[in-house]
Amino acid sequence: MKNRISLYAEPRQTAIISSILTLTSFVLMLILMLSIDKTAIRLNSLLHSDYDYSVTMQDTVRKDDYYQFNAGIEFTLSADVNTSLNADIVMQSKDSLYTDMVSWNAESLSTNGVAVSENVAKSNNLHIGDKLYSKHIVNGESCEYAIEQLLPEAVSVRVTNGMNHSDGIIIMGYDERYIENITHSSIVFTKDSINDLSAVGSPENIIYRDDEIITSLRSIIPYLAVLSIVSIVTTVAVTVLLNKFVSSNFRRLIMIGFDRKKLNTAFYRLVHGTGIISIIASFALSGIVFLFVNFTAVKLLVLLLIPFIEIITLLIASNISNKRLWRK
């Protein structure tokens, strides 16, 4: 365009600044996603479930419930390996109905079958038909279990006091020997009233799904806050540097009498163009993040926060910088 004003920014300097913003933004998104991966998995699982609360009882209610044993059950990748998988392990109850009220529910499993959450399967390169091994607590024998189902990503069965140390869930098929010989309780996921449950047993340790969601969000907020501050500082610094590169020529053009609107257009074209291209490039690179973590809508929304903050910061900082140029 013949009437377009050029502020004569040094291309090499602009490219360096653009690269700094791109790499910084990408690193921030990578750190954020890897830091909150487990919490994001838990949050996504809770949001895709529909129960009101979970509760422990002495016996099954035959719907959306699992046995949990006081004695530790461990699974390994081979019979001669002592390192166990870091998973929350529960057992299906006999003849229970499993609905979509819990996002990671499994269909009926055989006695020597297990279902494994996708995150555990991915981190250990497991597939349907692969074998896991566990020392049977009742008779001490090493038992082989076939993976019959892969479940959606999940971190733990319940969130207790905000603590969560497991990496996923393993569901066992009903095994009568465990039920008859090992102390256990049932974890029930339900929308029924407490009074209805009290009619069939004594409900204890109630945890509401809404409280679990709030706990998960609270775990994410500190990471978001710290990385958002770093993102804001970086974007402001880039805007200040771009402003510095063109300030002398901008003031010269003001003194010559160039039109204010055209000068501002040239300034914003440089700053917004450089910044937004860098932010888009970093977000495109962030697709690499999903090579390390499974894609979910929750993770994508969290990942979008960094570029959103950077764009808002860029717009505000460039507007302030432009006004300062005119005051000078």
Coordinates of N, CA, C and O in Angstrom, one line a residue, residues 172-317:
M172 N -10.4 -55.0 39.3 CA -10.4 -56.5 39.2 C -11.8 -57.0 39.0 O -12.8 -56.4 39.5
G173 N -11.9 -58.2 38.4 CA -13.1 -58.9 38.4 C -13.4 -59.6 39.7 O -12.5 -59.7 40.5
Y174 N -14.7 -59.9 39.9 CA -15.1 -60.4 41.3 C -14.4 -61.7 41.5 O -14.3 -62.6 40.7
D175 N -13.8 -61.8 42.8 CA -13.1 -63.0 43.2 C -13.6 -63.4 44.6 O -13.3 -62.7 45.6
E176 N -14.4 -64.4 44.7 CA -15.0 -64.8 45.9 C -14.1 -65.1 47.0 O -14.4 -64.9 48.2
R177 N -12.9 -65.6 46.7 CA -11.9 -65.9 47.7 C -11.5 -64.7 48.5 O -11.3 -64.7 49.7
Y178 N -11.3 -63.5 47.8 CA -11.0 -62.3 48.5 C -12.1 -61.9 49.4 O -11.9 -61.5 50.6
I179 N -13.4 -62.0 48.9 CA -14.5 -61.5 49.7 C -14.7 -62.3 51.0 O -15.0 -61.8 52.0
E180 N -14.5 -63.6 50.9 CA -14.7 -64.5 52.0 C -13.6 -64.5 53.0 O -13.8 -64.8 54.2
N181 N -12.3 -64.0 52.6 CA -11.2 -64.2 53.5 C -10.5 -62.8 53.9 O -9.7 -62.8 54.9
I182 N -10.8 -61.8 53.2 CA -10.1 -60.5 53.4 C -11.1 -59.4 53.8 O -12.1 -59.3 53.2
T183 N -10.7 -58.7 54.9 CA -11.5 -57.6 55.3 C -11.7 -56.5 54.2 O -10.7 -56.1 53.6
H184 N -12.9 -56.1 54.0 CA -13.1 -55.2 52.9 C -14.3 -54.3 53.2 O -15.1 -54.5 54.2
S185 N -14.5 -53.3 52.4 CA -15.7 -52.4 52.4 C -16.1 -52.1 51.0 O -15.4 -52.5 50.1
S186 N -17.3 -51.5 50.9 CA -17.7 -51.2 49.5 C -17.7 -49.7 49.4 O -18.1 -48.9 50.3
I187 N -17.3 -49.2 48.2 CA -17.3 -47.8 47.8 C -18.5 -47.7 46.9 O -18.5 -48.3 45.8
V188 N -19.5 -46.9 47.2 CA -20.7 -46.7 46.4 C -20.7 -45.3 45.8 O -20.5 -44.3 46.5
F189 N -21.0 -45.3 44.5 CA -21.2 -44.0 43.8 C -22.7 -43.9 43.5 O -23.2 -44.7 42.8
T190 N -23.3 -42.8 44.0 CA -24.8 -42.8 43.9 C -25.3 -41.4 43.9 O -24.7 -40.4 44.2
K191 N -26.6 -41.3 43.4 CA -27.4 -40.1 43.5 C -28.6 -40.3 44.5 O -29.4 -39.4 44.6
D192 N -28.6 -41.5 45.1 CA -29.7 -41.7 46.0 C -29.5 -40.9 47.3 O -28.4 -40.5 47.6
S193 N -30.6 -40.7 48.0 CA -30.5 -40.0 49.3 C -29.8 -40.9 50.4 O -29.8 -42.1 50.3
I194 N -29.2 -40.2 51.4 CA -28.6 -40.9 52.5 C -29.6 -41.8 53.2 O -29.3 -43.0 53.6
N195 N -30.8 -41.4 53.3 CA -31.9 -42.2 53.9 C -32.1 -43.5 53.2 O -32.3 -44.5 53.9
D196 N -32.1 -43.4 51.9 CA -32.3 -44.7 51.1 C -31.1 -45.7 51.3 O -31.4 -46.9 51.5
L197 N -29.9 -45.1 51.4 CA -28.8 -46.0 51.6 C -28.8 -46.5 53.1 O -28.4 -47.7 53.3
S198 N -29.2 -45.7 54.0 CA -29.3 -46.2 55.4 C -30.2 -47.3 55.6 O -30.1 -48.1 56.6
A199 N -31.2 -47.5 54.7 CA -32.1 -48.6 54.8 C -31.5 -49.9 54.5 O -32.0 -50.9 54.9
V200 N -30.3 -49.9 53.8 CA -29.7 -51.2 53.4 C -28.3 -51.3 54.1 O -27.6 -52.3 53.9
G201 N -27.9 -50.3 54.8 CA -26.6 -50.4 55.5 C -26.2 -49.1 56.2 O -27.1 -48.2 56.4
S202 N -25.0 -49.0 56.6 CA -24.5 -47.8 57.4 C -23.5 -47.0 56.5 O -22.3 -47.4 56.5
P203 N -24.0 -46.0 55.8 CA -23.0 -45.2 55.0 C -22.1 -44.4 55.8 O -22.4 -43.8 56.9
E204 N -20.8 -44.4 55.4 CA -19.7 -43.6 56.1 C -18.9 -42.9 55.1 O -18.8 -43.3 53.9
N205 N -18.1 -42.0 55.6 CA -17.1 -41.3 54.8 C -17.6 -40.7 53.5 O -17.2 -41.1 52.4
I206 N -18.6 -39.9 53.6 CA -19.3 -39.3 52.4 C -18.4 -38.3 51.8 O -17.8 -37.4 52.5
I207 N -18.2 -38.4 50.5 CA -17.4 -37.3 49.8 C -18.2 -36.9 48.6 O -18.6 -37.7 47.7
Y208 N -18.6 -35.6 48.5 CA -19.4 -35.1 47.4 C -18.6 -34.8 46.2 O -17.4 -34.3 46.3
R209 N -19.1 -35.1 45.1 CA -18.4 -34.9 43.8 C -18.1 -33.4 43.6 O -17.0 -33.1 43.1
D210 N -19.0 -32.6 44.0 CA -18.7 -31.1 43.9 C -17.5 -30.7 44.7 O -16.7 -29.9 44.3
D211 N -17.3 -31.3 45.9 CA -16.2 -31.0 46.7 C -14.9 -31.5 46.1 O -13.8 -30.9 46.2
E212 N -15.0 -32.7 45.4 CA -13.8 -33.2 44.7 C -13.4 -32.3 43.6 O -12.2 -32.1 43.3
I213 N -14.4 -31.8 42.9 CA -14.1 -30.8 41.8 C -13.4 -29.6 42.3 O -12.5 -29.1 41.7
I214 N -14.0 -29.0 43.4 CA -13.4 -27.8 44.0 C -11.9 -28.1 44.4 O -11.0 -27.3 44.2
T215 N -11.7 -29.3 45.0 CA -10.4 -29.6 45.5 C -9.4 -29.7 44.3 O -8.3 -29.2 44.4
S216 N -9.9 -30.3 43.2 CA -9.0 -30.3 42.0 C -8.7 -29.0 41.4 O -7.6 -28.7 41.1
L217 N -9.7 -28.1 41.4 CA -9.5 -26.7 40.9 C -8.5 -26.0 41.8 O -7.6 -25.2 41.3
R218 N -8.6 -26.2 43.1 CA -7.7 -25.5 44.0 C -6.3 -26.0 43.8 O -5.3 -25.2 44.1
S219 N -6.1 -27.2 43.4 CA -4.8 -27.8 43.2 C -4.1 -27.1 41.9 O -2.9 -27.0 41.8
I220 N -5.0 -26.8 41.0 CA -4.5 -26.2 39.7 C -4.2 -24.7 39.8 O -3.2 -24.2 39.2
I221 N -4.9 -24.0 40.6 CA -4.8 -22.5 40.7 C -3.4 -22.0 41.0 O -2.9 -21.1 40.3
P222 N -2.7 -22.6 42.0 CA -1.3 -22.1 42.2 C -0.4 -22.1 41.0 O 0.4 -21.2 40.7
Y223 N -0.5 -23.2 40.2 CA 0.3 -23.3 39.0 C -0.1 -22.3 38.0 O 0.7 -21.6 37.3
L224 N -1.4 -22.1 37.8 CA -1.9 -21.1 36.9 C -1.5 -19.7 37.3 O -1.1 -18.9 36.4
A225 N -1.5 -19.4 38.6 CA -1.2 -18.1 39.0 C 0.3 -17.8 38.8 O 0.6 -16.7 38.2
V226 N 1.2 -18.7 39.1 CA 2.6 -18.4 39.0 C 3.0 -18.3 37.5 O 3.7 -17.3 37.1
L227 N 2.5 -19.2 36.7 CA 2.9 -19.2 35.2 C 2.2 -18.0 34.5 O 2.7 -17.5 33.6
S228 N 1.0 -17.6 35.0 CA 0.4 -16.5 34.4 C 1.2 -15.2 34.7 O 1.3 -14.3 33.8
I229 N 1.7 -15.1 35.9 CA 2.5 -13.9 36.2 C 3.8 -13.9 35.3 O 4.2 -12.8 34.8
V230 N 4.4 -15.0 35.2 CA 5.6 -15.1 34.3 C 5.2 -14.7 32.9 O 6.0 -14.0 32.2
S231 N 4.1 -15.2 32.4 CA 3.6 -14.9 31.1 C 3.4 -13.4 30.9 O 3.7 -12.8 29.8
I232 N 2.7 -12.8 31.8 CA 2.5 -11.4 31.8 C 3.7 -10.5 31.7 O 3.9 -9.6 30.9
V233 N 4.7 -10.9 32.6 CA 5.9 -10.2 32.7 C 6.7 -10.3 31.3 O 7.2 -9.3 30.8
T234 N 6.7 -11.5 30.8 CA 7.4 -11.7 29.5 C 6.8 -10.9 28.4 O 7.5 -10.2 27.6
T235 N 5.5 -10.9 28.3 CA 4.8 -10.2 27.2 C 5.0 -8.7 27.4 O 5.2 -8.0 26.4
V236 N 4.9 -8.2 28.6 CA 5.2 -6.7 28.8 C 6.6 -6.4 28.4 O 6.8 -5.3 27.8
A237 N 7.5 -7.2 28.8 CA 8.9 -6.9 28.4 C 9.1 -6.9 26.9 O 9.8 -6.0 26.4
V238 N 8.5 -7.8 26.2 CA 8.6 -7.8 24.7 C 8.0 -6.6 24.1 O 8.5 -6.0 23.2
T239 N 6.8 -6.2 24.7 CA 6.2 -5.0 24.2 C 7.0 -3.7 24.4 O 7.2 -2.9 23.5
V240 N 7.6 -3.6 25.6 CA 8.5 -2.5 25.9 C 9.7 -2.5 25.0 O 10.1 -1.4 24.5
L241 N 10.3 -3.6 24.7 CA 11.5 -3.7 23.8 C 11.1 -3.2 22.4 O 11.8 -2.5 21.7
L242 N 9.9 -3.7 21.9 CA 9.5 -3.3 20.5 C 9.2 -1.8 20.5 O 9.5 -1.1 19.5
N243 N 8.6 -1.3 21.6 CA 8.4 0.1 21.7 C 9.7 0.9 21.6 O 9.8 1.9 20.9
K244 N 10.7 0.4 22.3 CA 12.0 1.0 22.3 C 12.7 1.1 21.0 O 13.3 2.0 20.6
F245 N 12.5 0.0 20.2 CA 13.1 -0.1 18.9 C 12.6 1.0 17.9 O 13.4 1.4 17.0
V246 N 11.4 1.4 18.1 CA 10.7 2.3 17.1 C 10.5 3.7 17.7 O 10.0 4.6 17.0
S247 N 10.8 3.9 19.0 CA 10.4 5.1 19.6 C 11.0 6.3 18.9 O 10.3 7.4 18.7
S248 N 12.3 6.3 18.6 CA 13.0 7.4 18.0 C 12.4 7.8 16.7 O 12.1 9.0 16.4
N249 N 12.1 6.8 15.8 CA 11.5 7.1 14.5 C 10.1 7.5 14.6 O 9.6 8.4 13.9
F250 N 9.4 7.0 15.6 CA 8.0 7.3 15.8 C 7.9 8.8 16.2 O 7.1 9.6 15.7
R251 N 8.7 9.2 17.1 CA 8.7 10.7 17.6 C 9.1 11.6 16.4 O 8.6 12.7 16.3
R252 N 10.1 11.1 15.6 CA 10.5 11.9 14.4 C 9.4 12.1 13.5 O 9.1 13.2 13.0
L253 N 8.6 11.1 13.2 CA 7.4 11.2 12.3 C 6.3 12.1 12.9 O 5.6 12.8 12.2
I254 N 6.2 12.1 14.3 CA 5.3 13.0 14.9 C 5.6 14.4 14.6 O 4.8 15.3 14.3
M255 N 6.9 14.7 14.8 CA 7.5 16.1 14.6 C 7.3 16.5 13.2 O 7.0 17.7 12.9
I256 N 7.4 15.6 12.2 CA 7.3 15.9 10.8 C 5.8 16.3 10.5 O 5.5 17.1 9.6
G257 N 4.9 15.7 11.3 CA 3.5 16.0 11.1 C 2.7 14.9 10.5 O 1.6 15.2 9.9
F258 N 3.1 13.7 10.6 CA 2.4 12.6 10.1 C 1.1 12.4 10.8 O 0.9 12.7 12.0
D259 N 0.1 11.9 10.1 CA -1.3 11.7 10.7 C -1.2 10.7 11.8 O -0.6 9.7 11.8
R260 N -1.9 11.1 12.9 CA -1.9 10.3 14.2 C -2.5 8.9 13.9 O -1.9 7.9 14.4
K261 N -3.6 8.9 13.2 CA -4.2 7.6 13.0 C -3.3 6.6 12.2 O -3.2 5.5 12.6
K262 N -2.6 7.2 11.2 CA -1.7 6.3 10.4 C -0.5 5.9 11.2 O -0.1 4.7 11.1
L263 N 0.0 6.8 12.1 CA 1.1 6.4 12.9 C 0.7 5.3 13.9 O 1.5 4.3 14.1
N264 N -0.4 5.4 14.5 CA -0.9 4.4 15.4 C -1.1 3.1 14.7 O -0.8 2.0 15.3
T265 N -1.7 3.2 13.5 CA -1.9 1.9 12.8 C -0.6 1.2 12.5 O -0.5 0.0 12.7
A266 N 0.4 2.0 12.1 CA 1.8 1.4 11.9 C 2.3 0.8 13.2 O 2.9 -0.3 13.2
F267 N 2.2 1.5 14.3 CA 2.7 1.0 15.6 C 2.0 -0.3 16.0 O 2.7 -1.3 16.3
Y268 N 0.7 -0.3 15.9 CA 0.0 -1.5 16.4 C 0.2 -2.7 15.4 O 0.2 -3.8 15.8
R269 N 0.4 -2.4 14.1 CA 0.6 -3.4 13.1 C 1.9 -4.1 13.5 O 2.0 -5.4 13.4
L270 N 2.9 -3.3 13.9 CA 4.2 -3.9 14.3 C 4.1 -4.7 15.6 O 4.5 -5.9 15.6
V271 N 3.6 -4.1 16.6 CA 3.6 -4.7 17.9 C 2.6 -5.9 18.0 O 3.0 -7.0 18.4
H272 N 1.4 -5.7 17.5 CA 0.4 -6.7 17.5 C 0.8 -7.9 16.6 O 0.6 -9.0 16.9
G273 N 1.2 -7.5 15.4 CA 1.6 -8.5 14.5 C 2.7 -9.4 15.0 O 2.6 -10.6 14.9
T274 N 3.8 -8.8 15.5 CA 4.9 -9.6 16.0 C 4.4 -10.4 17.2 O 4.8 -11.6 17.3
G275 N 3.7 -9.8 18.2 CA 3.3 -10.5 19.3 C 2.3 -11.7 19.1 O 2.5 -12.8 19.5
I276 N 1.3 -11.4 18.3 CA 0.2 -12.4 18.0 C 0.8 -13.6 17.2 O 0.4 -14.7 17.4
I277 N 1.6 -13.3 16.2 CA 2.3 -14.3 15.4 C 3.1 -15.2 16.3 O 3.0 -16.5 16.2
S278 N 3.8 -14.6 17.3 CA 4.6 -15.4 18.2 C 3.7 -16.3 19.1 O 4.0 -17.5 19.3
I279 N 2.6 -15.7 19.6 CA 1.7 -16.5 20.5 C 1.1 -17.6 19.7 O 1.0 -18.7 20.2
I280 N 0.6 -17.4 18.5 CA 0.0 -18.4 17.7 C 1.1 -19.5 17.4 O 0.7 -20.7 17.4
A281 N 2.3 -19.1 17.1 CA 3.3 -20.1 16.8 C 3.6 -21.0 18.0 O 3.8 -22.2 17.9
S282 N 3.6 -20.4 19.2 CA 3.9 -21.1 20.4 C 2.7 -22.1 20.7 O 3.0 -23.2 21.2
F283 N 1.5 -21.7 20.4 CA 0.4 -22.5 20.7 C 0.4 -23.7 19.7 O 0.0 -24.8 20.0
A284 N 0.8 -23.4 18.5 CA 1.0 -24.5 17.5 C 2.0 -25.5 17.9 O 1.8 -26.7 17.8
L285 N 3.1 -25.0 18.5 CA 4.1 -25.9 19.0 C 3.6 -26.7 20.2 O 4.1 -27.8 20.5
S286 N 2.6 -26.1 20.9 CA 2.2 -26.8 22.1 C 1.5 -28.1 21.8 O 1.2 -28.9 22.7
G287 N 1.2 -28.3 20.5 CA 0.6 -29.6 20.2 C 1.6 -30.8 20.6 O 1.2 -31.9 20.8
I288 N 2.9 -30.4 20.7 CA 3.9 -31.4 21.1 C 3.6 -31.9 22.5 O 3.9 -33.0 22.9
V289 N 2.9 -31.0 23.3 CA 2.6 -31.4 24.7 C 1.8 -32.6 24.8 O 2.0 -33.5 25.6
F290 N 0.9 -32.8 23.8 CA 0.0 -33.9 23.8 C 0.7 -35.2 23.4 O 0.0 -36.3 23.3
L291 N 2.0 -35.1 23.0 CA 2.7 -36.3 22.8 C 3.1 -36.9 24.2 O 3.4 -38.1 24.3
F292 N 3.1 -36.1 25.2 CA 3.5 -36.5 26.6 C 2.2 -36.8 27.4 O 2.3 -37.6 28.3
V293 N 1.2 -36.1 27.1 CA -0.1 -36.3 27.9 C -1.2 -36.6 26.9 O -1.2 -36.1 25.8
N294 N -2.2 -37.3 27.4 CA -3.4 -37.6 26.5 C -4.2 -36.3 26.4 O -4.4 -35.6 27.3
F295 N -4.8 -36.2 25.2 CA -5.7 -35.0 25.0 C -7.0 -35.1 25.6 O -7.7 -36.2 25.6
T296 N -7.4 -34.1 26.3 CA -8.8 -34.0 26.9 C -9.2 -32.5 26.7 O -8.4 -31.6 26.6
A297 N -10.5 -32.3 26.8 CA -11.0 -30.9 26.7 C -10.5 -30.0 27.8 O -10.2 -28.9 27.7
V298 N -10.5 -30.6 29.0 CA -10.0 -29.9 30.2 C -8.6 -29.4 30.0 O -8.2 -28.3 30.3
K299 N -7.7 -30.3 29.5 CA -6.3 -30.0 29.3 C -6.2 -28.9 28.3 O -5.3 -28.0 28.4
L300 N -7.0 -29.0 27.2 CA -7.0 -28.0 26.2 C -7.4 -26.6 26.7 O -6.7 -25.6 26.4
L301 N -8.4 -26.6 27.5 CA -8.9 -25.3 28.1 C -7.8 -24.7 29.0 O -7.6 -23.5 29.0
V302 N -7.1 -25.5 29.8 CA -6.1 -25.0 30.6 C -4.9 -24.5 29.8 O -4.3 -23.4 30.1
L303 N -4.6 -25.2 28.7 CA -3.5 -24.9 27.9 C -3.8 -23.5 27.1 O -2.9 -22.7 26.9
L304 N -5.1 -23.3 26.8 CA -5.4 -22.0 26.1 C -5.3 -20.8 27.0 O -5.3 -19.7 26.5
L305 N -5.2 -21.0 28.3 CA -5.1 -19.9 29.2 C -3.9 -19.0 29.0 O -4.0 -17.8 29.0
I306 N -2.7 -19.7 28.8 CA -1.5 -18.9 28.6 C -1.6 -18.0 27.4 O -1.3 -16.8 27.5
P307 N -1.9 -18.5 26.2 CA -2.0 -17.5 25.0 C -3.1 -16.5 25.2 O -3.0 -15.4 24.8
F308 N -4.2 -16.8 25.9 CA -5.3 -15.9 26.2 C -4.7 -14.7 27.0 O -4.9 -13.5 26.7
I309 N -4.0 -15.1 28.1 CA -3.4 -14.0 29.0 C -2.4 -13.2 28.2 O -2.3 -12.0 28.3
E310 N -1.6 -13.9 27.4 CA -0.6 -13.1 26.6 C -1.2 -12.1 25.6 O -0.7 -11.0 25.5
I311 N -2.3 -12.5 25.0 CA -2.9 -11.6 24.0 C -3.5 -10.4 24.7 O -3.4 -9.3 24.3
I312 N -4.2 -10.7 25.8 CA -4.8 -9.6 26.6 C -3.7 -8.6 27.1 O -3.9 -7.4 27.0
T313 N -2.6 -9.2 27.6 CA -1.5 -8.4 28.1 C -0.9 -7.6 27.0 O -0.6 -6.4 27.2
L314 N -0.7 -8.2 25.8 CA -0.2 -7.5 24.7 C -1.0 -6.3 24.3 O -0.5 -5.2 24.0
L315 N -2.3 -6.5 24.2 CA -3.2 -5.4 23.8 C -3.2 -4.3 24.8 O -3.1 -3.1 24.5
I316 N -3.2 -4.6 26.1 CA -3.1 -3.5 27.2 C -1.8 -2.8 27.2 O -1.7 -1.6 27.2
A317 N -0.7 -3.6 27.1 CA 0.7 -3.0 27.2 C 1.0 -2.2 25.9 O 1.6 -1.1 26.0

